[in-house]
Amino acid sequence: MSRRSRALSVSLSASLALALLSACSPQKGDDRGPDKRQPGVATGTVIGGTPKRGGTLTVLSNQDFAHLDPARNWVMPTMDFGTRLIYRTLTTFRAAPGKAGSEVVPDLATDLGTPSDGGRTWTFTLKSGLANEDGTPIRARDIKYNVERSFAPDLAGGPDYAQRYLAGAEGYAGPLDGEHLDSITTPDDRTIVFSLRRPVAEFSSTVTLPTFSPVPASREKGVQYDLRPFSSGPYRIESYARGKKLVLVRNTHWDAATDPVRKAYPDRIVVVQGLKGGQIDDRIIESAGADASAVEWSDLQPSSVAKVLPKPGIRQRLSAERTGCTDMLALNTSRAPFDDPKLREAMQYAVDKQAQVTANGGPALNDIATAYLPPSLTGGRAADPVHTGPATGDVKKAEKLLAEAGRGDGFDTTITVSTGDKTRAEALQQSLARVGVRLRIETVDPSVYYDTIGDTANAPDMAISGWCPDYPSAATFLPFVFDGRTIKAKGNQGNVSQFRDKAVERRMDEIAAMPDAGAAARAWNELDREIQRKSPAVPLLWERKPLLAGDNIAGAFGHPSWTGQFDFAVIGLKDPSRSKG
C-alpha cells in the first residue's frame, strides 16, 4: 500500500481452517492467484441486493480509528471509511466488487488529470458546484493546503507520495508556519497543478489517496484535526468520542450530481467502538434490533465460525475477499541481532509458515507467501521463492546458518504484535524455539499498533507487519517497504525493518525512471528477489478478509482496493424502517 497495510486485527485460528475446508470447493477458471479454494461464501458478489435510502447503518468495532485526519490516514480500511464517507479526493476507485473496483475514476476532478512535460507536470480541474459541509466552495487551494500539511512532522503517519514525487520539497516541513510549496500552484479556484521531480505515469492513481482531499487553511487544528475532519463528502461528523462512538450524519451541502461513485444510502452512520470481537460476531449473527442493520469492522473471530458456516442463511452474509497484501515478519536490521544478514537468512528457514496459516484461519483464507510482492503484482501468480524448503520450515538449514553466524546456541529476541495477533506470535515463538531462538511477546492495542512499531528508537526486534499496493504497481510496494530513505523517527509506517541498502535504493531510482511500464514491472520483480536474498523480512501470508453483515444489510461487498473491507460508498439497508440508533 503503497498504501499502508491494514491495521492488524483479530486473527482466525485452526477452527476456522477446519470449518472452511469442509465448506469450500474449487472455483474453475480463477487465474488471479495460487489460492483456488473459496470459503463457503460468495466472493465478488454483493450481499443483500440494492439498498434503499434512509435509516441508520451501525458499524461494530473492537477498536478506534488510527487517524481520520486525511493527512495521516494510511491504514487501508480507515482510508476506505474516510474517503468514501467524510472527504473526497481528486480521483477515486470505482465502487464495484472484484477487478472492476480497481478502476480509477474522477472524483473532485473533472477527469483523470492532464500530464505534460513528459509526465513531470500534472494538471487537474475541479468540478463546478463542489461544496464543503458549511456550504463554502471547495477550492483548489484547499487541496494544495492538505498536501502541504502531509509534510508537517506533527502530522506524521500518512501517505508520503507527495514527499517522494513533488519537486523542490526537500526539507519542507509543512504550512503550519506559513511556508508553502512552489511545486503546487493554483492558477484559479478550480485548477491545481503539480510539478514533479520525475515523470510519474501513474499520478492519476496517486491522487486517490486521502492526502489529495481538501482541507481549508481556516479549519487547521494541528493534531486536533484528527477529532473532527471537515467534510467534503456525503457525511459530516456529528460527534466523536474516541474509543467509544463516532456518529456521522448527512452533509446537506454534498451534491450527488457531482459524485457518481458515492450513493450515501443511510441517513446516519454510527460506529460503536471498544467491543469484544466475539460479542460483535454474536450480535450480528443474531441480527436483533439495530444489529440487523450492522456490519463488523474487524475480522470474524474463530469462536464464531461454527455459528456461521454451517448455516446458509448466515453464511451468505459473510464476505471473504482477497486482501491483495503481503503479511511479513519484519526483522529490525538497525541493531543486533538482526543487523547480521546471516541471522536474518536463518529466520527464513526457522519460521513455520504452515503454522502461520493455521493460526490465521487455515488454507481457505490464506496462502503461504513466497515473496514480498503479492500475486496481484506478479501477473496473478506467486513469485518463485528465493528461500526454498518445506512450509513447516527447514530446521537443519536454520541451525547451520545460526552456527555460521556464531549463534549456534540460539539467542533472545522480542516481538511486538497487535492483541489480535497473539496467536500468530505464539506460533512464531514455538517454531523459533526449535532452533534455540527464545522469543518474548509483547502485545498492544490495534489502534496504536503502527504508532508503536513506527517509533524507530524503541522498535522491537520483530513485528508482524504487512503492505498492500495503493494501485496495481510494484512502485507502490517495494520502495515503501525497503527504501531506507523513507525511514522516520516517529510514524515510520512502511520500512518497519529499518532496512538501508544503497544498492537497492539506486536500483529503485533506476526502475522508477523507466518510461516503459512493462519493463519496470519486470525489473521490480527482479529487485524483489534481490531484496529477499538480503532477508530484511520473512514473507508469511497472502490473506483474505472475513467480515459479517447483519440480515438487513444490502449493497455490501469487500472492495479490492481496501484489503477486502466493505465499500462504504454503496452500503446501506434493505428496509430502513427496521434500523435504530
PDB file of C-alpha atoms in Angstrom, residues 121-335:
ATOM      1  CA  THR A 121       3.607  18.129 -14.618  1.00  0.00           C
ATOM      2  CA  TRP A 122       0.009  17.156 -13.891  1.00  0.00           C
ATOM      3  CA  THR A 123      -2.980  19.495 -14.103  1.00  0.00           C
ATOM      4  CA  PHE A 124      -6.409  18.820 -12.625  1.00  0.00           C
ATOM      5  CA  THR A 125      -9.597  20.841 -12.993  1.00  0.00           C
ATOM      6  CA  LEU A 126     -12.197  20.674 -10.220  1.00  0.00           C
ATOM      7  CA  LYS A 127     -15.864  20.107 -11.000  1.00  0.00           C
ATOM      8  CA  SER A 128     -18.191  23.046 -10.541  1.00  0.00           C
ATOM      9  CA  GLY A 129     -20.689  23.032  -7.682  1.00  0.00           C
ATOM     10  CA  LEU A 130     -18.422  21.361  -5.098  1.00  0.00           C
ATOM     11  CA  ALA A 131     -19.051  22.460  -1.508  1.00  0.00           C
ATOM     12  CA  ASN A 132     -17.762  21.817   1.999  1.00  0.00           C
ATOM     13  CA  GLU A 133     -20.061  20.907   4.872  1.00  0.00           C
ATOM     14  CA  ASP A 134     -20.678  24.594   5.692  1.00  0.00           C
ATOM     15  CA  GLY A 135     -21.651  25.398   2.101  1.00  0.00           C
ATOM     16  CA  THR A 136     -18.418  27.185   1.210  1.00  0.00           C
ATOM     17  CA  PRO A 137     -16.968  26.181  -2.172  1.00  0.00           C
ATOM     18  CA  ILE A 138     -14.195  23.603  -2.363  1.00  0.00           C
ATOM     19  CA  ARG A 139     -11.231  25.391  -3.898  1.00  0.00           C
ATOM     20  CA  ALA A 140      -8.017  24.138  -5.464  1.00  0.00           C
ATOM     21  CA  ARG A 141      -6.046  25.913  -2.721  1.00  0.00           C
ATOM     22  CA  ASP A 142      -7.754  23.676  -0.122  1.00  0.00           C
ATOM     23  CA  ILE A 143      -6.306  20.575  -1.773  1.00  0.00           C
ATOM     24  CA  LYS A 144      -2.893  22.243  -2.036  1.00  0.00           C
ATOM     25  CA  TYR A 145      -3.052  23.030   1.673  1.00  0.00           C
ATOM     26  CA  ASN A 146      -3.807  19.448   2.702  1.00  0.00           C
ATOM     27  CA  VAL A 147      -0.970  18.107   0.547  1.00  0.00           C
ATOM     28  CA  GLU A 148       1.330  20.584   2.279  1.00  0.00           C
ATOM     29  CA  ARG A 149       0.008  19.518   5.698  1.00  0.00           C
ATOM     30  CA  SER A 150       1.208  15.975   4.982  1.00  0.00           C
ATOM     31  CA  PHE A 151       4.794  17.271   5.314  1.00  0.00           C
ATOM     32  CA  ALA A 152       4.309  18.558   8.878  1.00  0.00           C
ATOM     33  CA  PRO A 153       6.285  16.469  11.411  1.00  0.00           C
ATOM     34  CA  ASP A 154       3.448  16.745  13.942  1.00  0.00           C
ATOM     35  CA  LEU A 155       1.053  15.202  11.403  1.00  0.00           C
ATOM     36  CA  ALA A 156       3.170  12.154  10.618  1.00  0.00           C
ATOM     37  CA  GLY A 157       1.875   8.750   9.659  1.00  0.00           C
ATOM     38  CA  GLY A 158       0.082   9.386   6.382  1.00  0.00           C
ATOM     39  CA  PRO A 159       0.922   8.606   2.755  1.00  0.00           C
ATOM     40  CA  ASP A 160       4.221  10.158   1.736  1.00  0.00           C
ATOM     41  CA  TYR A 161       3.801  10.191  -2.042  1.00  0.00           C
ATOM     42  CA  ALA A 162       3.921  13.975  -2.018  1.00  0.00           C
ATOM     43  CA  GLN A 163       7.308  13.899  -0.310  1.00  0.00           C
ATOM     44  CA  ARG A 164       8.556  11.394  -2.876  1.00  0.00           C
ATOM     45  CA  TYR A 165       7.143  12.957  -6.017  1.00  0.00           C
ATOM     46  CA  LEU A 166       6.915  16.751  -5.672  1.00  0.00           C
ATOM     47  CA  ALA A 167       9.778  18.880  -6.962  1.00  0.00           C
ATOM     48  CA  GLY A 168      11.611  21.144  -4.546  1.00  0.00           C
ATOM     49  CA  ALA A 169      10.140  19.508  -1.467  1.00  0.00           C
ATOM     50  CA  GLU A 170      13.396  18.600   0.270  1.00  0.00           C
ATOM     51  CA  GLY A 171      13.446  19.957   3.800  1.00  0.00           C
ATOM     52  CA  TYR A 172       9.898  21.273   3.626  1.00  0.00           C
ATOM     53  CA  ALA A 173       8.103  20.991   6.989  1.00  0.00           C
ATOM     54  CA  GLY A 174       4.521  21.891   6.129  1.00  0.00           C
ATOM     55  CA  PRO A 175       2.391  25.056   6.073  1.00  0.00           C
ATOM     56  CA  LEU A 176       1.784  25.473   9.803  1.00  0.00           C
ATOM     57  CA  ASP A 177       4.420  28.246   9.965  1.00  0.00           C
ATOM     58  CA  GLY A 178       3.192  29.906   6.801  1.00  0.00           C
ATOM     59  CA  GLU A 179       5.563  28.229   4.323  1.00  0.00           C
ATOM     60  CA  HIS A 180       4.144  26.861   1.079  1.00  0.00           C
ATOM     61  CA  LEU A 181       5.356  24.683  -1.798  1.00  0.00           C
ATOM     62  CA  ASP A 182       6.135  26.247  -5.157  1.00  0.00           C
ATOM     63  CA  SER A 183       5.648  22.864  -6.838  1.00  0.00           C
ATOM     64  CA  ILE A 184       1.862  23.053  -6.294  1.00  0.00           C
ATOM     65  CA  THR A 185       0.192  26.001  -7.974  1.00  0.00           C
ATOM     66  CA  THR A 186      -3.449  27.031  -8.116  1.00  0.00           C
ATOM     67  CA  PRO A 187      -3.928  29.472 -11.025  1.00  0.00           C
ATOM     68  CA  ASP A 188      -7.603  29.768 -10.097  1.00  0.00           C
ATOM     69  CA  ASP A 189     -10.108  28.219  -7.713  1.00  0.00           C
ATOM     70  CA  ARG A 190     -10.733  25.214  -9.966  1.00  0.00           C
ATOM     71  CA  THR A 191      -7.219  24.438 -11.226  1.00  0.00           C
ATOM     72  CA  ILE A 192      -4.380  22.704  -9.395  1.00  0.00           C
ATOM     73  CA  VAL A 193      -1.004  21.938 -10.970  1.00  0.00           C
ATOM     74  CA  PHE A 194       1.590  19.545  -9.531  1.00  0.00           C
ATOM     75  CA  SER A 195       5.255  19.813 -10.614  1.00  0.00           C
ATOM     76  CA  LEU A 196       7.072  16.516 -10.019  1.00  0.00           C
ATOM     77  CA  ARG A 197      10.753  15.778  -9.636  1.00  0.00           C
ATOM     78  CA  ARG A 198      10.484  12.975 -12.207  1.00  0.00           C
ATOM     79  CA  PRO A 199       7.861  11.610 -14.594  1.00  0.00           C
ATOM     80  CA  VAL A 200       5.087   9.676 -12.812  1.00  0.00           C
ATOM     81  CA  ALA A 201       2.843   7.940 -15.313  1.00  0.00           C
ATOM     82  CA  GLU A 202       0.523   6.698 -12.552  1.00  0.00           C
ATOM     83  CA  PHE A 203      -0.147  10.051 -10.883  1.00  0.00           C
ATOM     84  CA  SER A 204      -3.887   9.730 -11.645  1.00  0.00           C
ATOM     85  CA  SER A 205      -3.850   6.803  -9.230  1.00  0.00           C
ATOM     86  CA  THR A 206      -1.658   8.562  -6.678  1.00  0.00           C
ATOM     87  CA  VAL A 207      -4.295  11.263  -6.155  1.00  0.00           C
ATOM     88  CA  THR A 208      -6.860   8.691  -4.971  1.00  0.00           C
ATOM     89  CA  LEU A 209      -5.126   8.941  -1.577  1.00  0.00           C
ATOM     90  CA  PRO A 210      -6.540  10.988   1.341  1.00  0.00           C
ATOM     91  CA  THR A 211      -3.569  13.350   1.026  1.00  0.00           C
ATOM     92  CA  PHE A 212      -5.274  14.777  -2.064  1.00  0.00           C
ATOM     93  CA  SER A 213      -8.523  15.794  -0.370  1.00  0.00           C
ATOM     94  CA  PRO A 214      -9.416  19.379   0.614  1.00  0.00           C
ATOM     95  CA  VAL A 215      -8.686  20.949   3.995  1.00  0.00           C
ATOM     96  CA  PRO A 216      -9.280  24.721   4.156  1.00  0.00           C
ATOM     97  CA  ALA A 217      -6.453  26.507   5.957  1.00  0.00           C
ATOM     98  CA  SER A 218      -9.050  28.235   8.150  1.00  0.00           C
ATOM     99  CA  ARG A 219     -10.012  24.829   9.581  1.00  0.00           C
ATOM    100  CA  GLU A 220      -6.496  23.851  10.624  1.00  0.00           C
ATOM    101  CA  LYS A 221      -6.299  22.475  14.171  1.00  0.00           C
ATOM    102  CA  GLY A 222      -2.988  20.609  14.038  1.00  0.00           C
ATOM    103  CA  VAL A 223      -3.134  17.235  15.747  1.00  0.00           C
ATOM    104  CA  GLN A 224      -6.658  18.013  16.971  1.00  0.00           C
ATOM    105  CA  TYR A 225      -7.954  17.917  13.396  1.00  0.00           C
ATOM    106  CA  ASP A 226      -7.970  14.127  13.810  1.00  0.00           C
ATOM    107  CA  LEU A 227     -11.018  14.514  16.062  1.00  0.00           C
ATOM    108  CA  ARG A 228     -13.130  16.494  13.627  1.00  0.00           C
ATOM    109  CA  PRO A 229     -12.145  16.421   9.945  1.00  0.00           C
ATOM    110  CA  PHE A 230     -14.079  18.985   7.910  1.00  0.00           C
ATOM    111  CA  SER A 231     -16.353  17.218   5.433  1.00  0.00           C
ATOM    112  CA  SER A 232     -16.279  17.400   1.658  1.00  0.00           C
ATOM    113  CA  GLY A 233     -18.071  14.044   1.352  1.00  0.00           C
ATOM    114  CA  PRO A 234     -21.643  12.885   1.830  1.00  0.00           C
ATOM    115  CA  TYR A 235     -21.452  12.775   5.652  1.00  0.00           C
ATOM    116  CA  ARG A 236     -20.174  15.054   8.391  1.00  0.00           C
ATOM    117  CA  ILE A 237     -19.158  14.213  11.932  1.00  0.00           C
ATOM    118  CA  GLU A 238     -21.901  14.941  14.454  1.00  0.00           C
ATOM    119  CA  SER A 239     -19.975  13.572  17.432  1.00  0.00           C
ATOM    120  CA  TYR A 240     -16.801  11.582  18.089  1.00  0.00           C
ATOM    121  CA  ALA A 241     -15.795  10.157  21.469  1.00  0.00           C
ATOM    122  CA  ARG A 242     -12.541   8.389  20.721  1.00  0.00           C
ATOM    123  CA  GLY A 243     -12.600   4.709  21.503  1.00  0.00           C
ATOM    124  CA  LYS A 244     -16.348   4.819  22.178  1.00  0.00           C
ATOM    125  CA  LYS A 245     -18.560   6.136  19.399  1.00  0.00           C
ATOM    126  CA  LEU A 246     -18.465   8.080  16.127  1.00  0.00           C
ATOM    127  CA  VAL A 247     -21.708   9.431  14.667  1.00  0.00           C
ATOM    128  CA  LEU A 248     -21.994  10.612  11.064  1.00  0.00           C
ATOM    129  CA  VAL A 249     -24.988  12.486   9.668  1.00  0.00           C
ATOM    130  CA  ARG A 250     -25.695  13.744   6.180  1.00  0.00           C
ATOM    131  CA  ASN A 251     -23.685  16.636   4.804  1.00  0.00           C
ATOM    132  CA  THR A 252     -26.553  18.584   3.269  1.00  0.00           C
ATOM    133  CA  HIS A 253     -24.149  20.526   1.035  1.00  0.00           C
ATOM    134  CA  TRP A 254     -22.843  17.397  -0.698  1.00  0.00           C
ATOM    135  CA  ASP A 255     -24.278  17.262  -4.216  1.00  0.00           C
ATOM    136  CA  ALA A 256     -24.869  13.772  -5.586  1.00  0.00           C
ATOM    137  CA  ALA A 257     -24.865  15.231  -9.105  1.00  0.00           C
ATOM    138  CA  THR A 258     -21.123  15.830  -8.726  1.00  0.00           C
ATOM    139  CA  ASP A 259     -20.442  12.378  -7.299  1.00  0.00           C
ATOM    140  CA  PRO A 260     -21.414   9.278  -9.307  1.00  0.00           C
ATOM    141  CA  VAL A 261     -19.394   6.962  -7.019  1.00  0.00           C
ATOM    142  CA  ARG A 262     -20.897   7.505  -3.565  1.00  0.00           C
ATOM    143  CA  LYS A 263     -24.563   6.602  -3.139  1.00  0.00           C
ATOM    144  CA  ALA A 264     -24.889   7.668   0.533  1.00  0.00           C
ATOM    145  CA  TYR A 265     -27.873   5.438   1.230  1.00  0.00           C
ATOM    146  CA  PRO A 266     -28.096   5.656   5.070  1.00  0.00           C
ATOM    147  CA  ASP A 267     -29.242   8.862   6.759  1.00  0.00           C
ATOM    148  CA  ARG A 268     -26.966   8.194   9.679  1.00  0.00           C
ATOM    149  CA  ILE A 269     -23.898   6.027  10.383  1.00  0.00           C
ATOM    150  CA  VAL A 270     -22.980   5.061  13.946  1.00  0.00           C
ATOM    151  CA  VAL A 271     -19.635   3.413  14.735  1.00  0.00           C
ATOM    152  CA  VAL A 272     -19.658   1.727  18.139  1.00  0.00           C
ATOM    153  CA  GLN A 273     -16.119   1.045  19.357  1.00  0.00           C
ATOM    154  CA  GLY A 274     -14.401  -0.823  22.162  1.00  0.00           C
ATOM    155  CA  LEU A 275     -16.441  -4.031  21.836  1.00  0.00           C
ATOM    156  CA  LYS A 276     -15.104  -7.572  22.156  1.00  0.00           C
ATOM    157  CA  GLY A 277     -14.691  -9.416  18.875  1.00  0.00           C
ATOM    158  CA  GLY A 278     -16.805 -12.392  19.863  1.00  0.00           C
ATOM    159  CA  GLN A 279     -19.510 -10.067  21.156  1.00  0.00           C
ATOM    160  CA  ILE A 280     -19.600  -8.311  17.774  1.00  0.00           C
ATOM    161  CA  ASP A 281     -19.970 -11.598  15.900  1.00  0.00           C
ATOM    162  CA  ASP A 282     -22.763 -12.811  18.178  1.00  0.00           C
ATOM    163  CA  ARG A 283     -24.704  -9.590  17.798  1.00  0.00           C
ATOM    164  CA  ILE A 284     -24.525  -9.588  14.006  1.00  0.00           C
ATOM    165  CA  ILE A 285     -25.304 -13.302  13.783  1.00  0.00           C
ATOM    166  CA  GLU A 286     -28.395 -12.746  15.920  1.00  0.00           C
ATOM    167  CA  SER A 287     -29.305  -9.569  13.979  1.00  0.00           C
ATOM    168  CA  ALA A 288     -31.741  -8.316  16.602  1.00  0.00           C
ATOM    169  CA  GLY A 289     -32.878  -4.691  16.611  1.00  0.00           C
ATOM    170  CA  ALA A 290     -30.194  -2.271  15.430  1.00  0.00           C
ATOM    171  CA  ASP A 291     -27.769  -5.158  14.934  1.00  0.00           C
ATOM    172  CA  ALA A 292     -29.741  -6.352  11.913  1.00  0.00           C
ATOM    173  CA  SER A 293     -28.558  -3.136  10.273  1.00  0.00           C
ATOM    174  CA  ALA A 294     -24.927  -3.563  11.391  1.00  0.00           C
ATOM    175  CA  VAL A 295     -21.649  -4.649   9.854  1.00  0.00           C
ATOM    176  CA  GLU A 296     -18.460  -5.586  11.631  1.00  0.00           C
ATOM    177  CA  TRP A 297     -15.263  -3.592  11.261  1.00  0.00           C
ATOM    178  CA  SER A 298     -12.692  -6.260  12.143  1.00  0.00           C
ATOM    179  CA  ASP A 299     -12.356  -9.873  11.121  1.00  0.00           C
ATOM    180  CA  LEU A 300     -14.669 -12.676  12.192  1.00  0.00           C
ATOM    181  CA  GLN A 301     -13.450 -14.441  15.360  1.00  0.00           C
ATOM    182  CA  PRO A 302     -12.567 -18.154  15.360  1.00  0.00           C
ATOM    183  CA  SER A 303     -15.102 -18.878  18.081  1.00  0.00           C
ATOM    184  CA  SER A 304     -17.862 -17.711  15.715  1.00  0.00           C
ATOM    185  CA  VAL A 305     -17.044 -19.994  12.811  1.00  0.00           C
ATOM    186  CA  ALA A 306     -19.268 -22.874  13.874  1.00  0.00           C
ATOM    187  CA  LYS A 307     -22.155 -20.428  14.251  1.00  0.00           C
ATOM    188  CA  VAL A 308     -21.779 -19.081  10.698  1.00  0.00           C
ATOM    189  CA  LEU A 309     -20.566 -21.542   8.094  1.00  0.00           C
ATOM    190  CA  PRO A 310     -22.957 -24.472   8.725  1.00  0.00           C
ATOM    191  CA  LYS A 311     -25.963 -22.131   8.398  1.00  0.00           C
ATOM    192  CA  PRO A 312     -26.634 -20.969   4.808  1.00  0.00           C
ATOM    193  CA  GLY A 313     -28.765 -18.030   5.911  1.00  0.00           C
ATOM    194  CA  ILE A 314     -25.898 -16.637   7.943  1.00  0.00           C
ATOM    195  CA  ARG A 315     -23.082 -17.818   5.693  1.00  0.00           C
ATOM    196  CA  GLN A 316     -24.478 -15.797   2.781  1.00  0.00           C
ATOM    197  CA  ARG A 317     -23.914 -12.685   4.881  1.00  0.00           C
ATOM    198  CA  LEU A 318     -20.166 -13.383   5.142  1.00  0.00           C
ATOM    199  CA  SER A 319     -17.696 -11.668   2.818  1.00  0.00           C
ATOM    200  CA  ALA A 320     -14.159 -13.042   2.467  1.00  0.00           C
ATOM    201  CA  GLU A 321     -12.381 -11.172  -0.308  1.00  0.00           C
ATOM    202  CA  ARG A 322      -8.701 -11.302  -1.128  1.00  0.00           C
ATOM    203  CA  THR A 323      -6.746  -8.535   0.572  1.00  0.00           C
ATOM    204  CA  GLY A 324      -4.048  -8.188  -2.118  1.00  0.00           C
ATOM    205  CA  CYS A 325      -1.499  -7.666   0.668  1.00  0.00           C
ATOM    206  CA  THR A 326       1.588  -9.485   1.905  1.00  0.00           C
ATOM    207  CA  ASP A 327       1.984 -10.207   5.605  1.00  0.00           C
ATOM    208  CA  MET A 328       5.606 -10.243   6.730  1.00  0.00           C
ATOM    209  CA  LEU A 329       7.721 -10.810   9.787  1.00  0.00           C
ATOM    210  CA  ALA A 330       9.777  -7.609   9.850  1.00  0.00           C
ATOM    211  CA  LEU A 331      13.281  -8.008  11.291  1.00  0.00           C
ATOM    212  CA  ASN A 332      14.798  -4.865  12.820  1.00  0.00           C
ATOM    213  CA  THR A 333      18.015  -4.567  10.813  1.00  0.00           C
ATOM    214  CA  SER A 334      19.143  -1.375  12.603  1.00  0.00           C
ATOM    215  CA  ARG A 335      20.712  -3.210  15.542  1.00  0.00           C
TER     216      ARG A 335
END
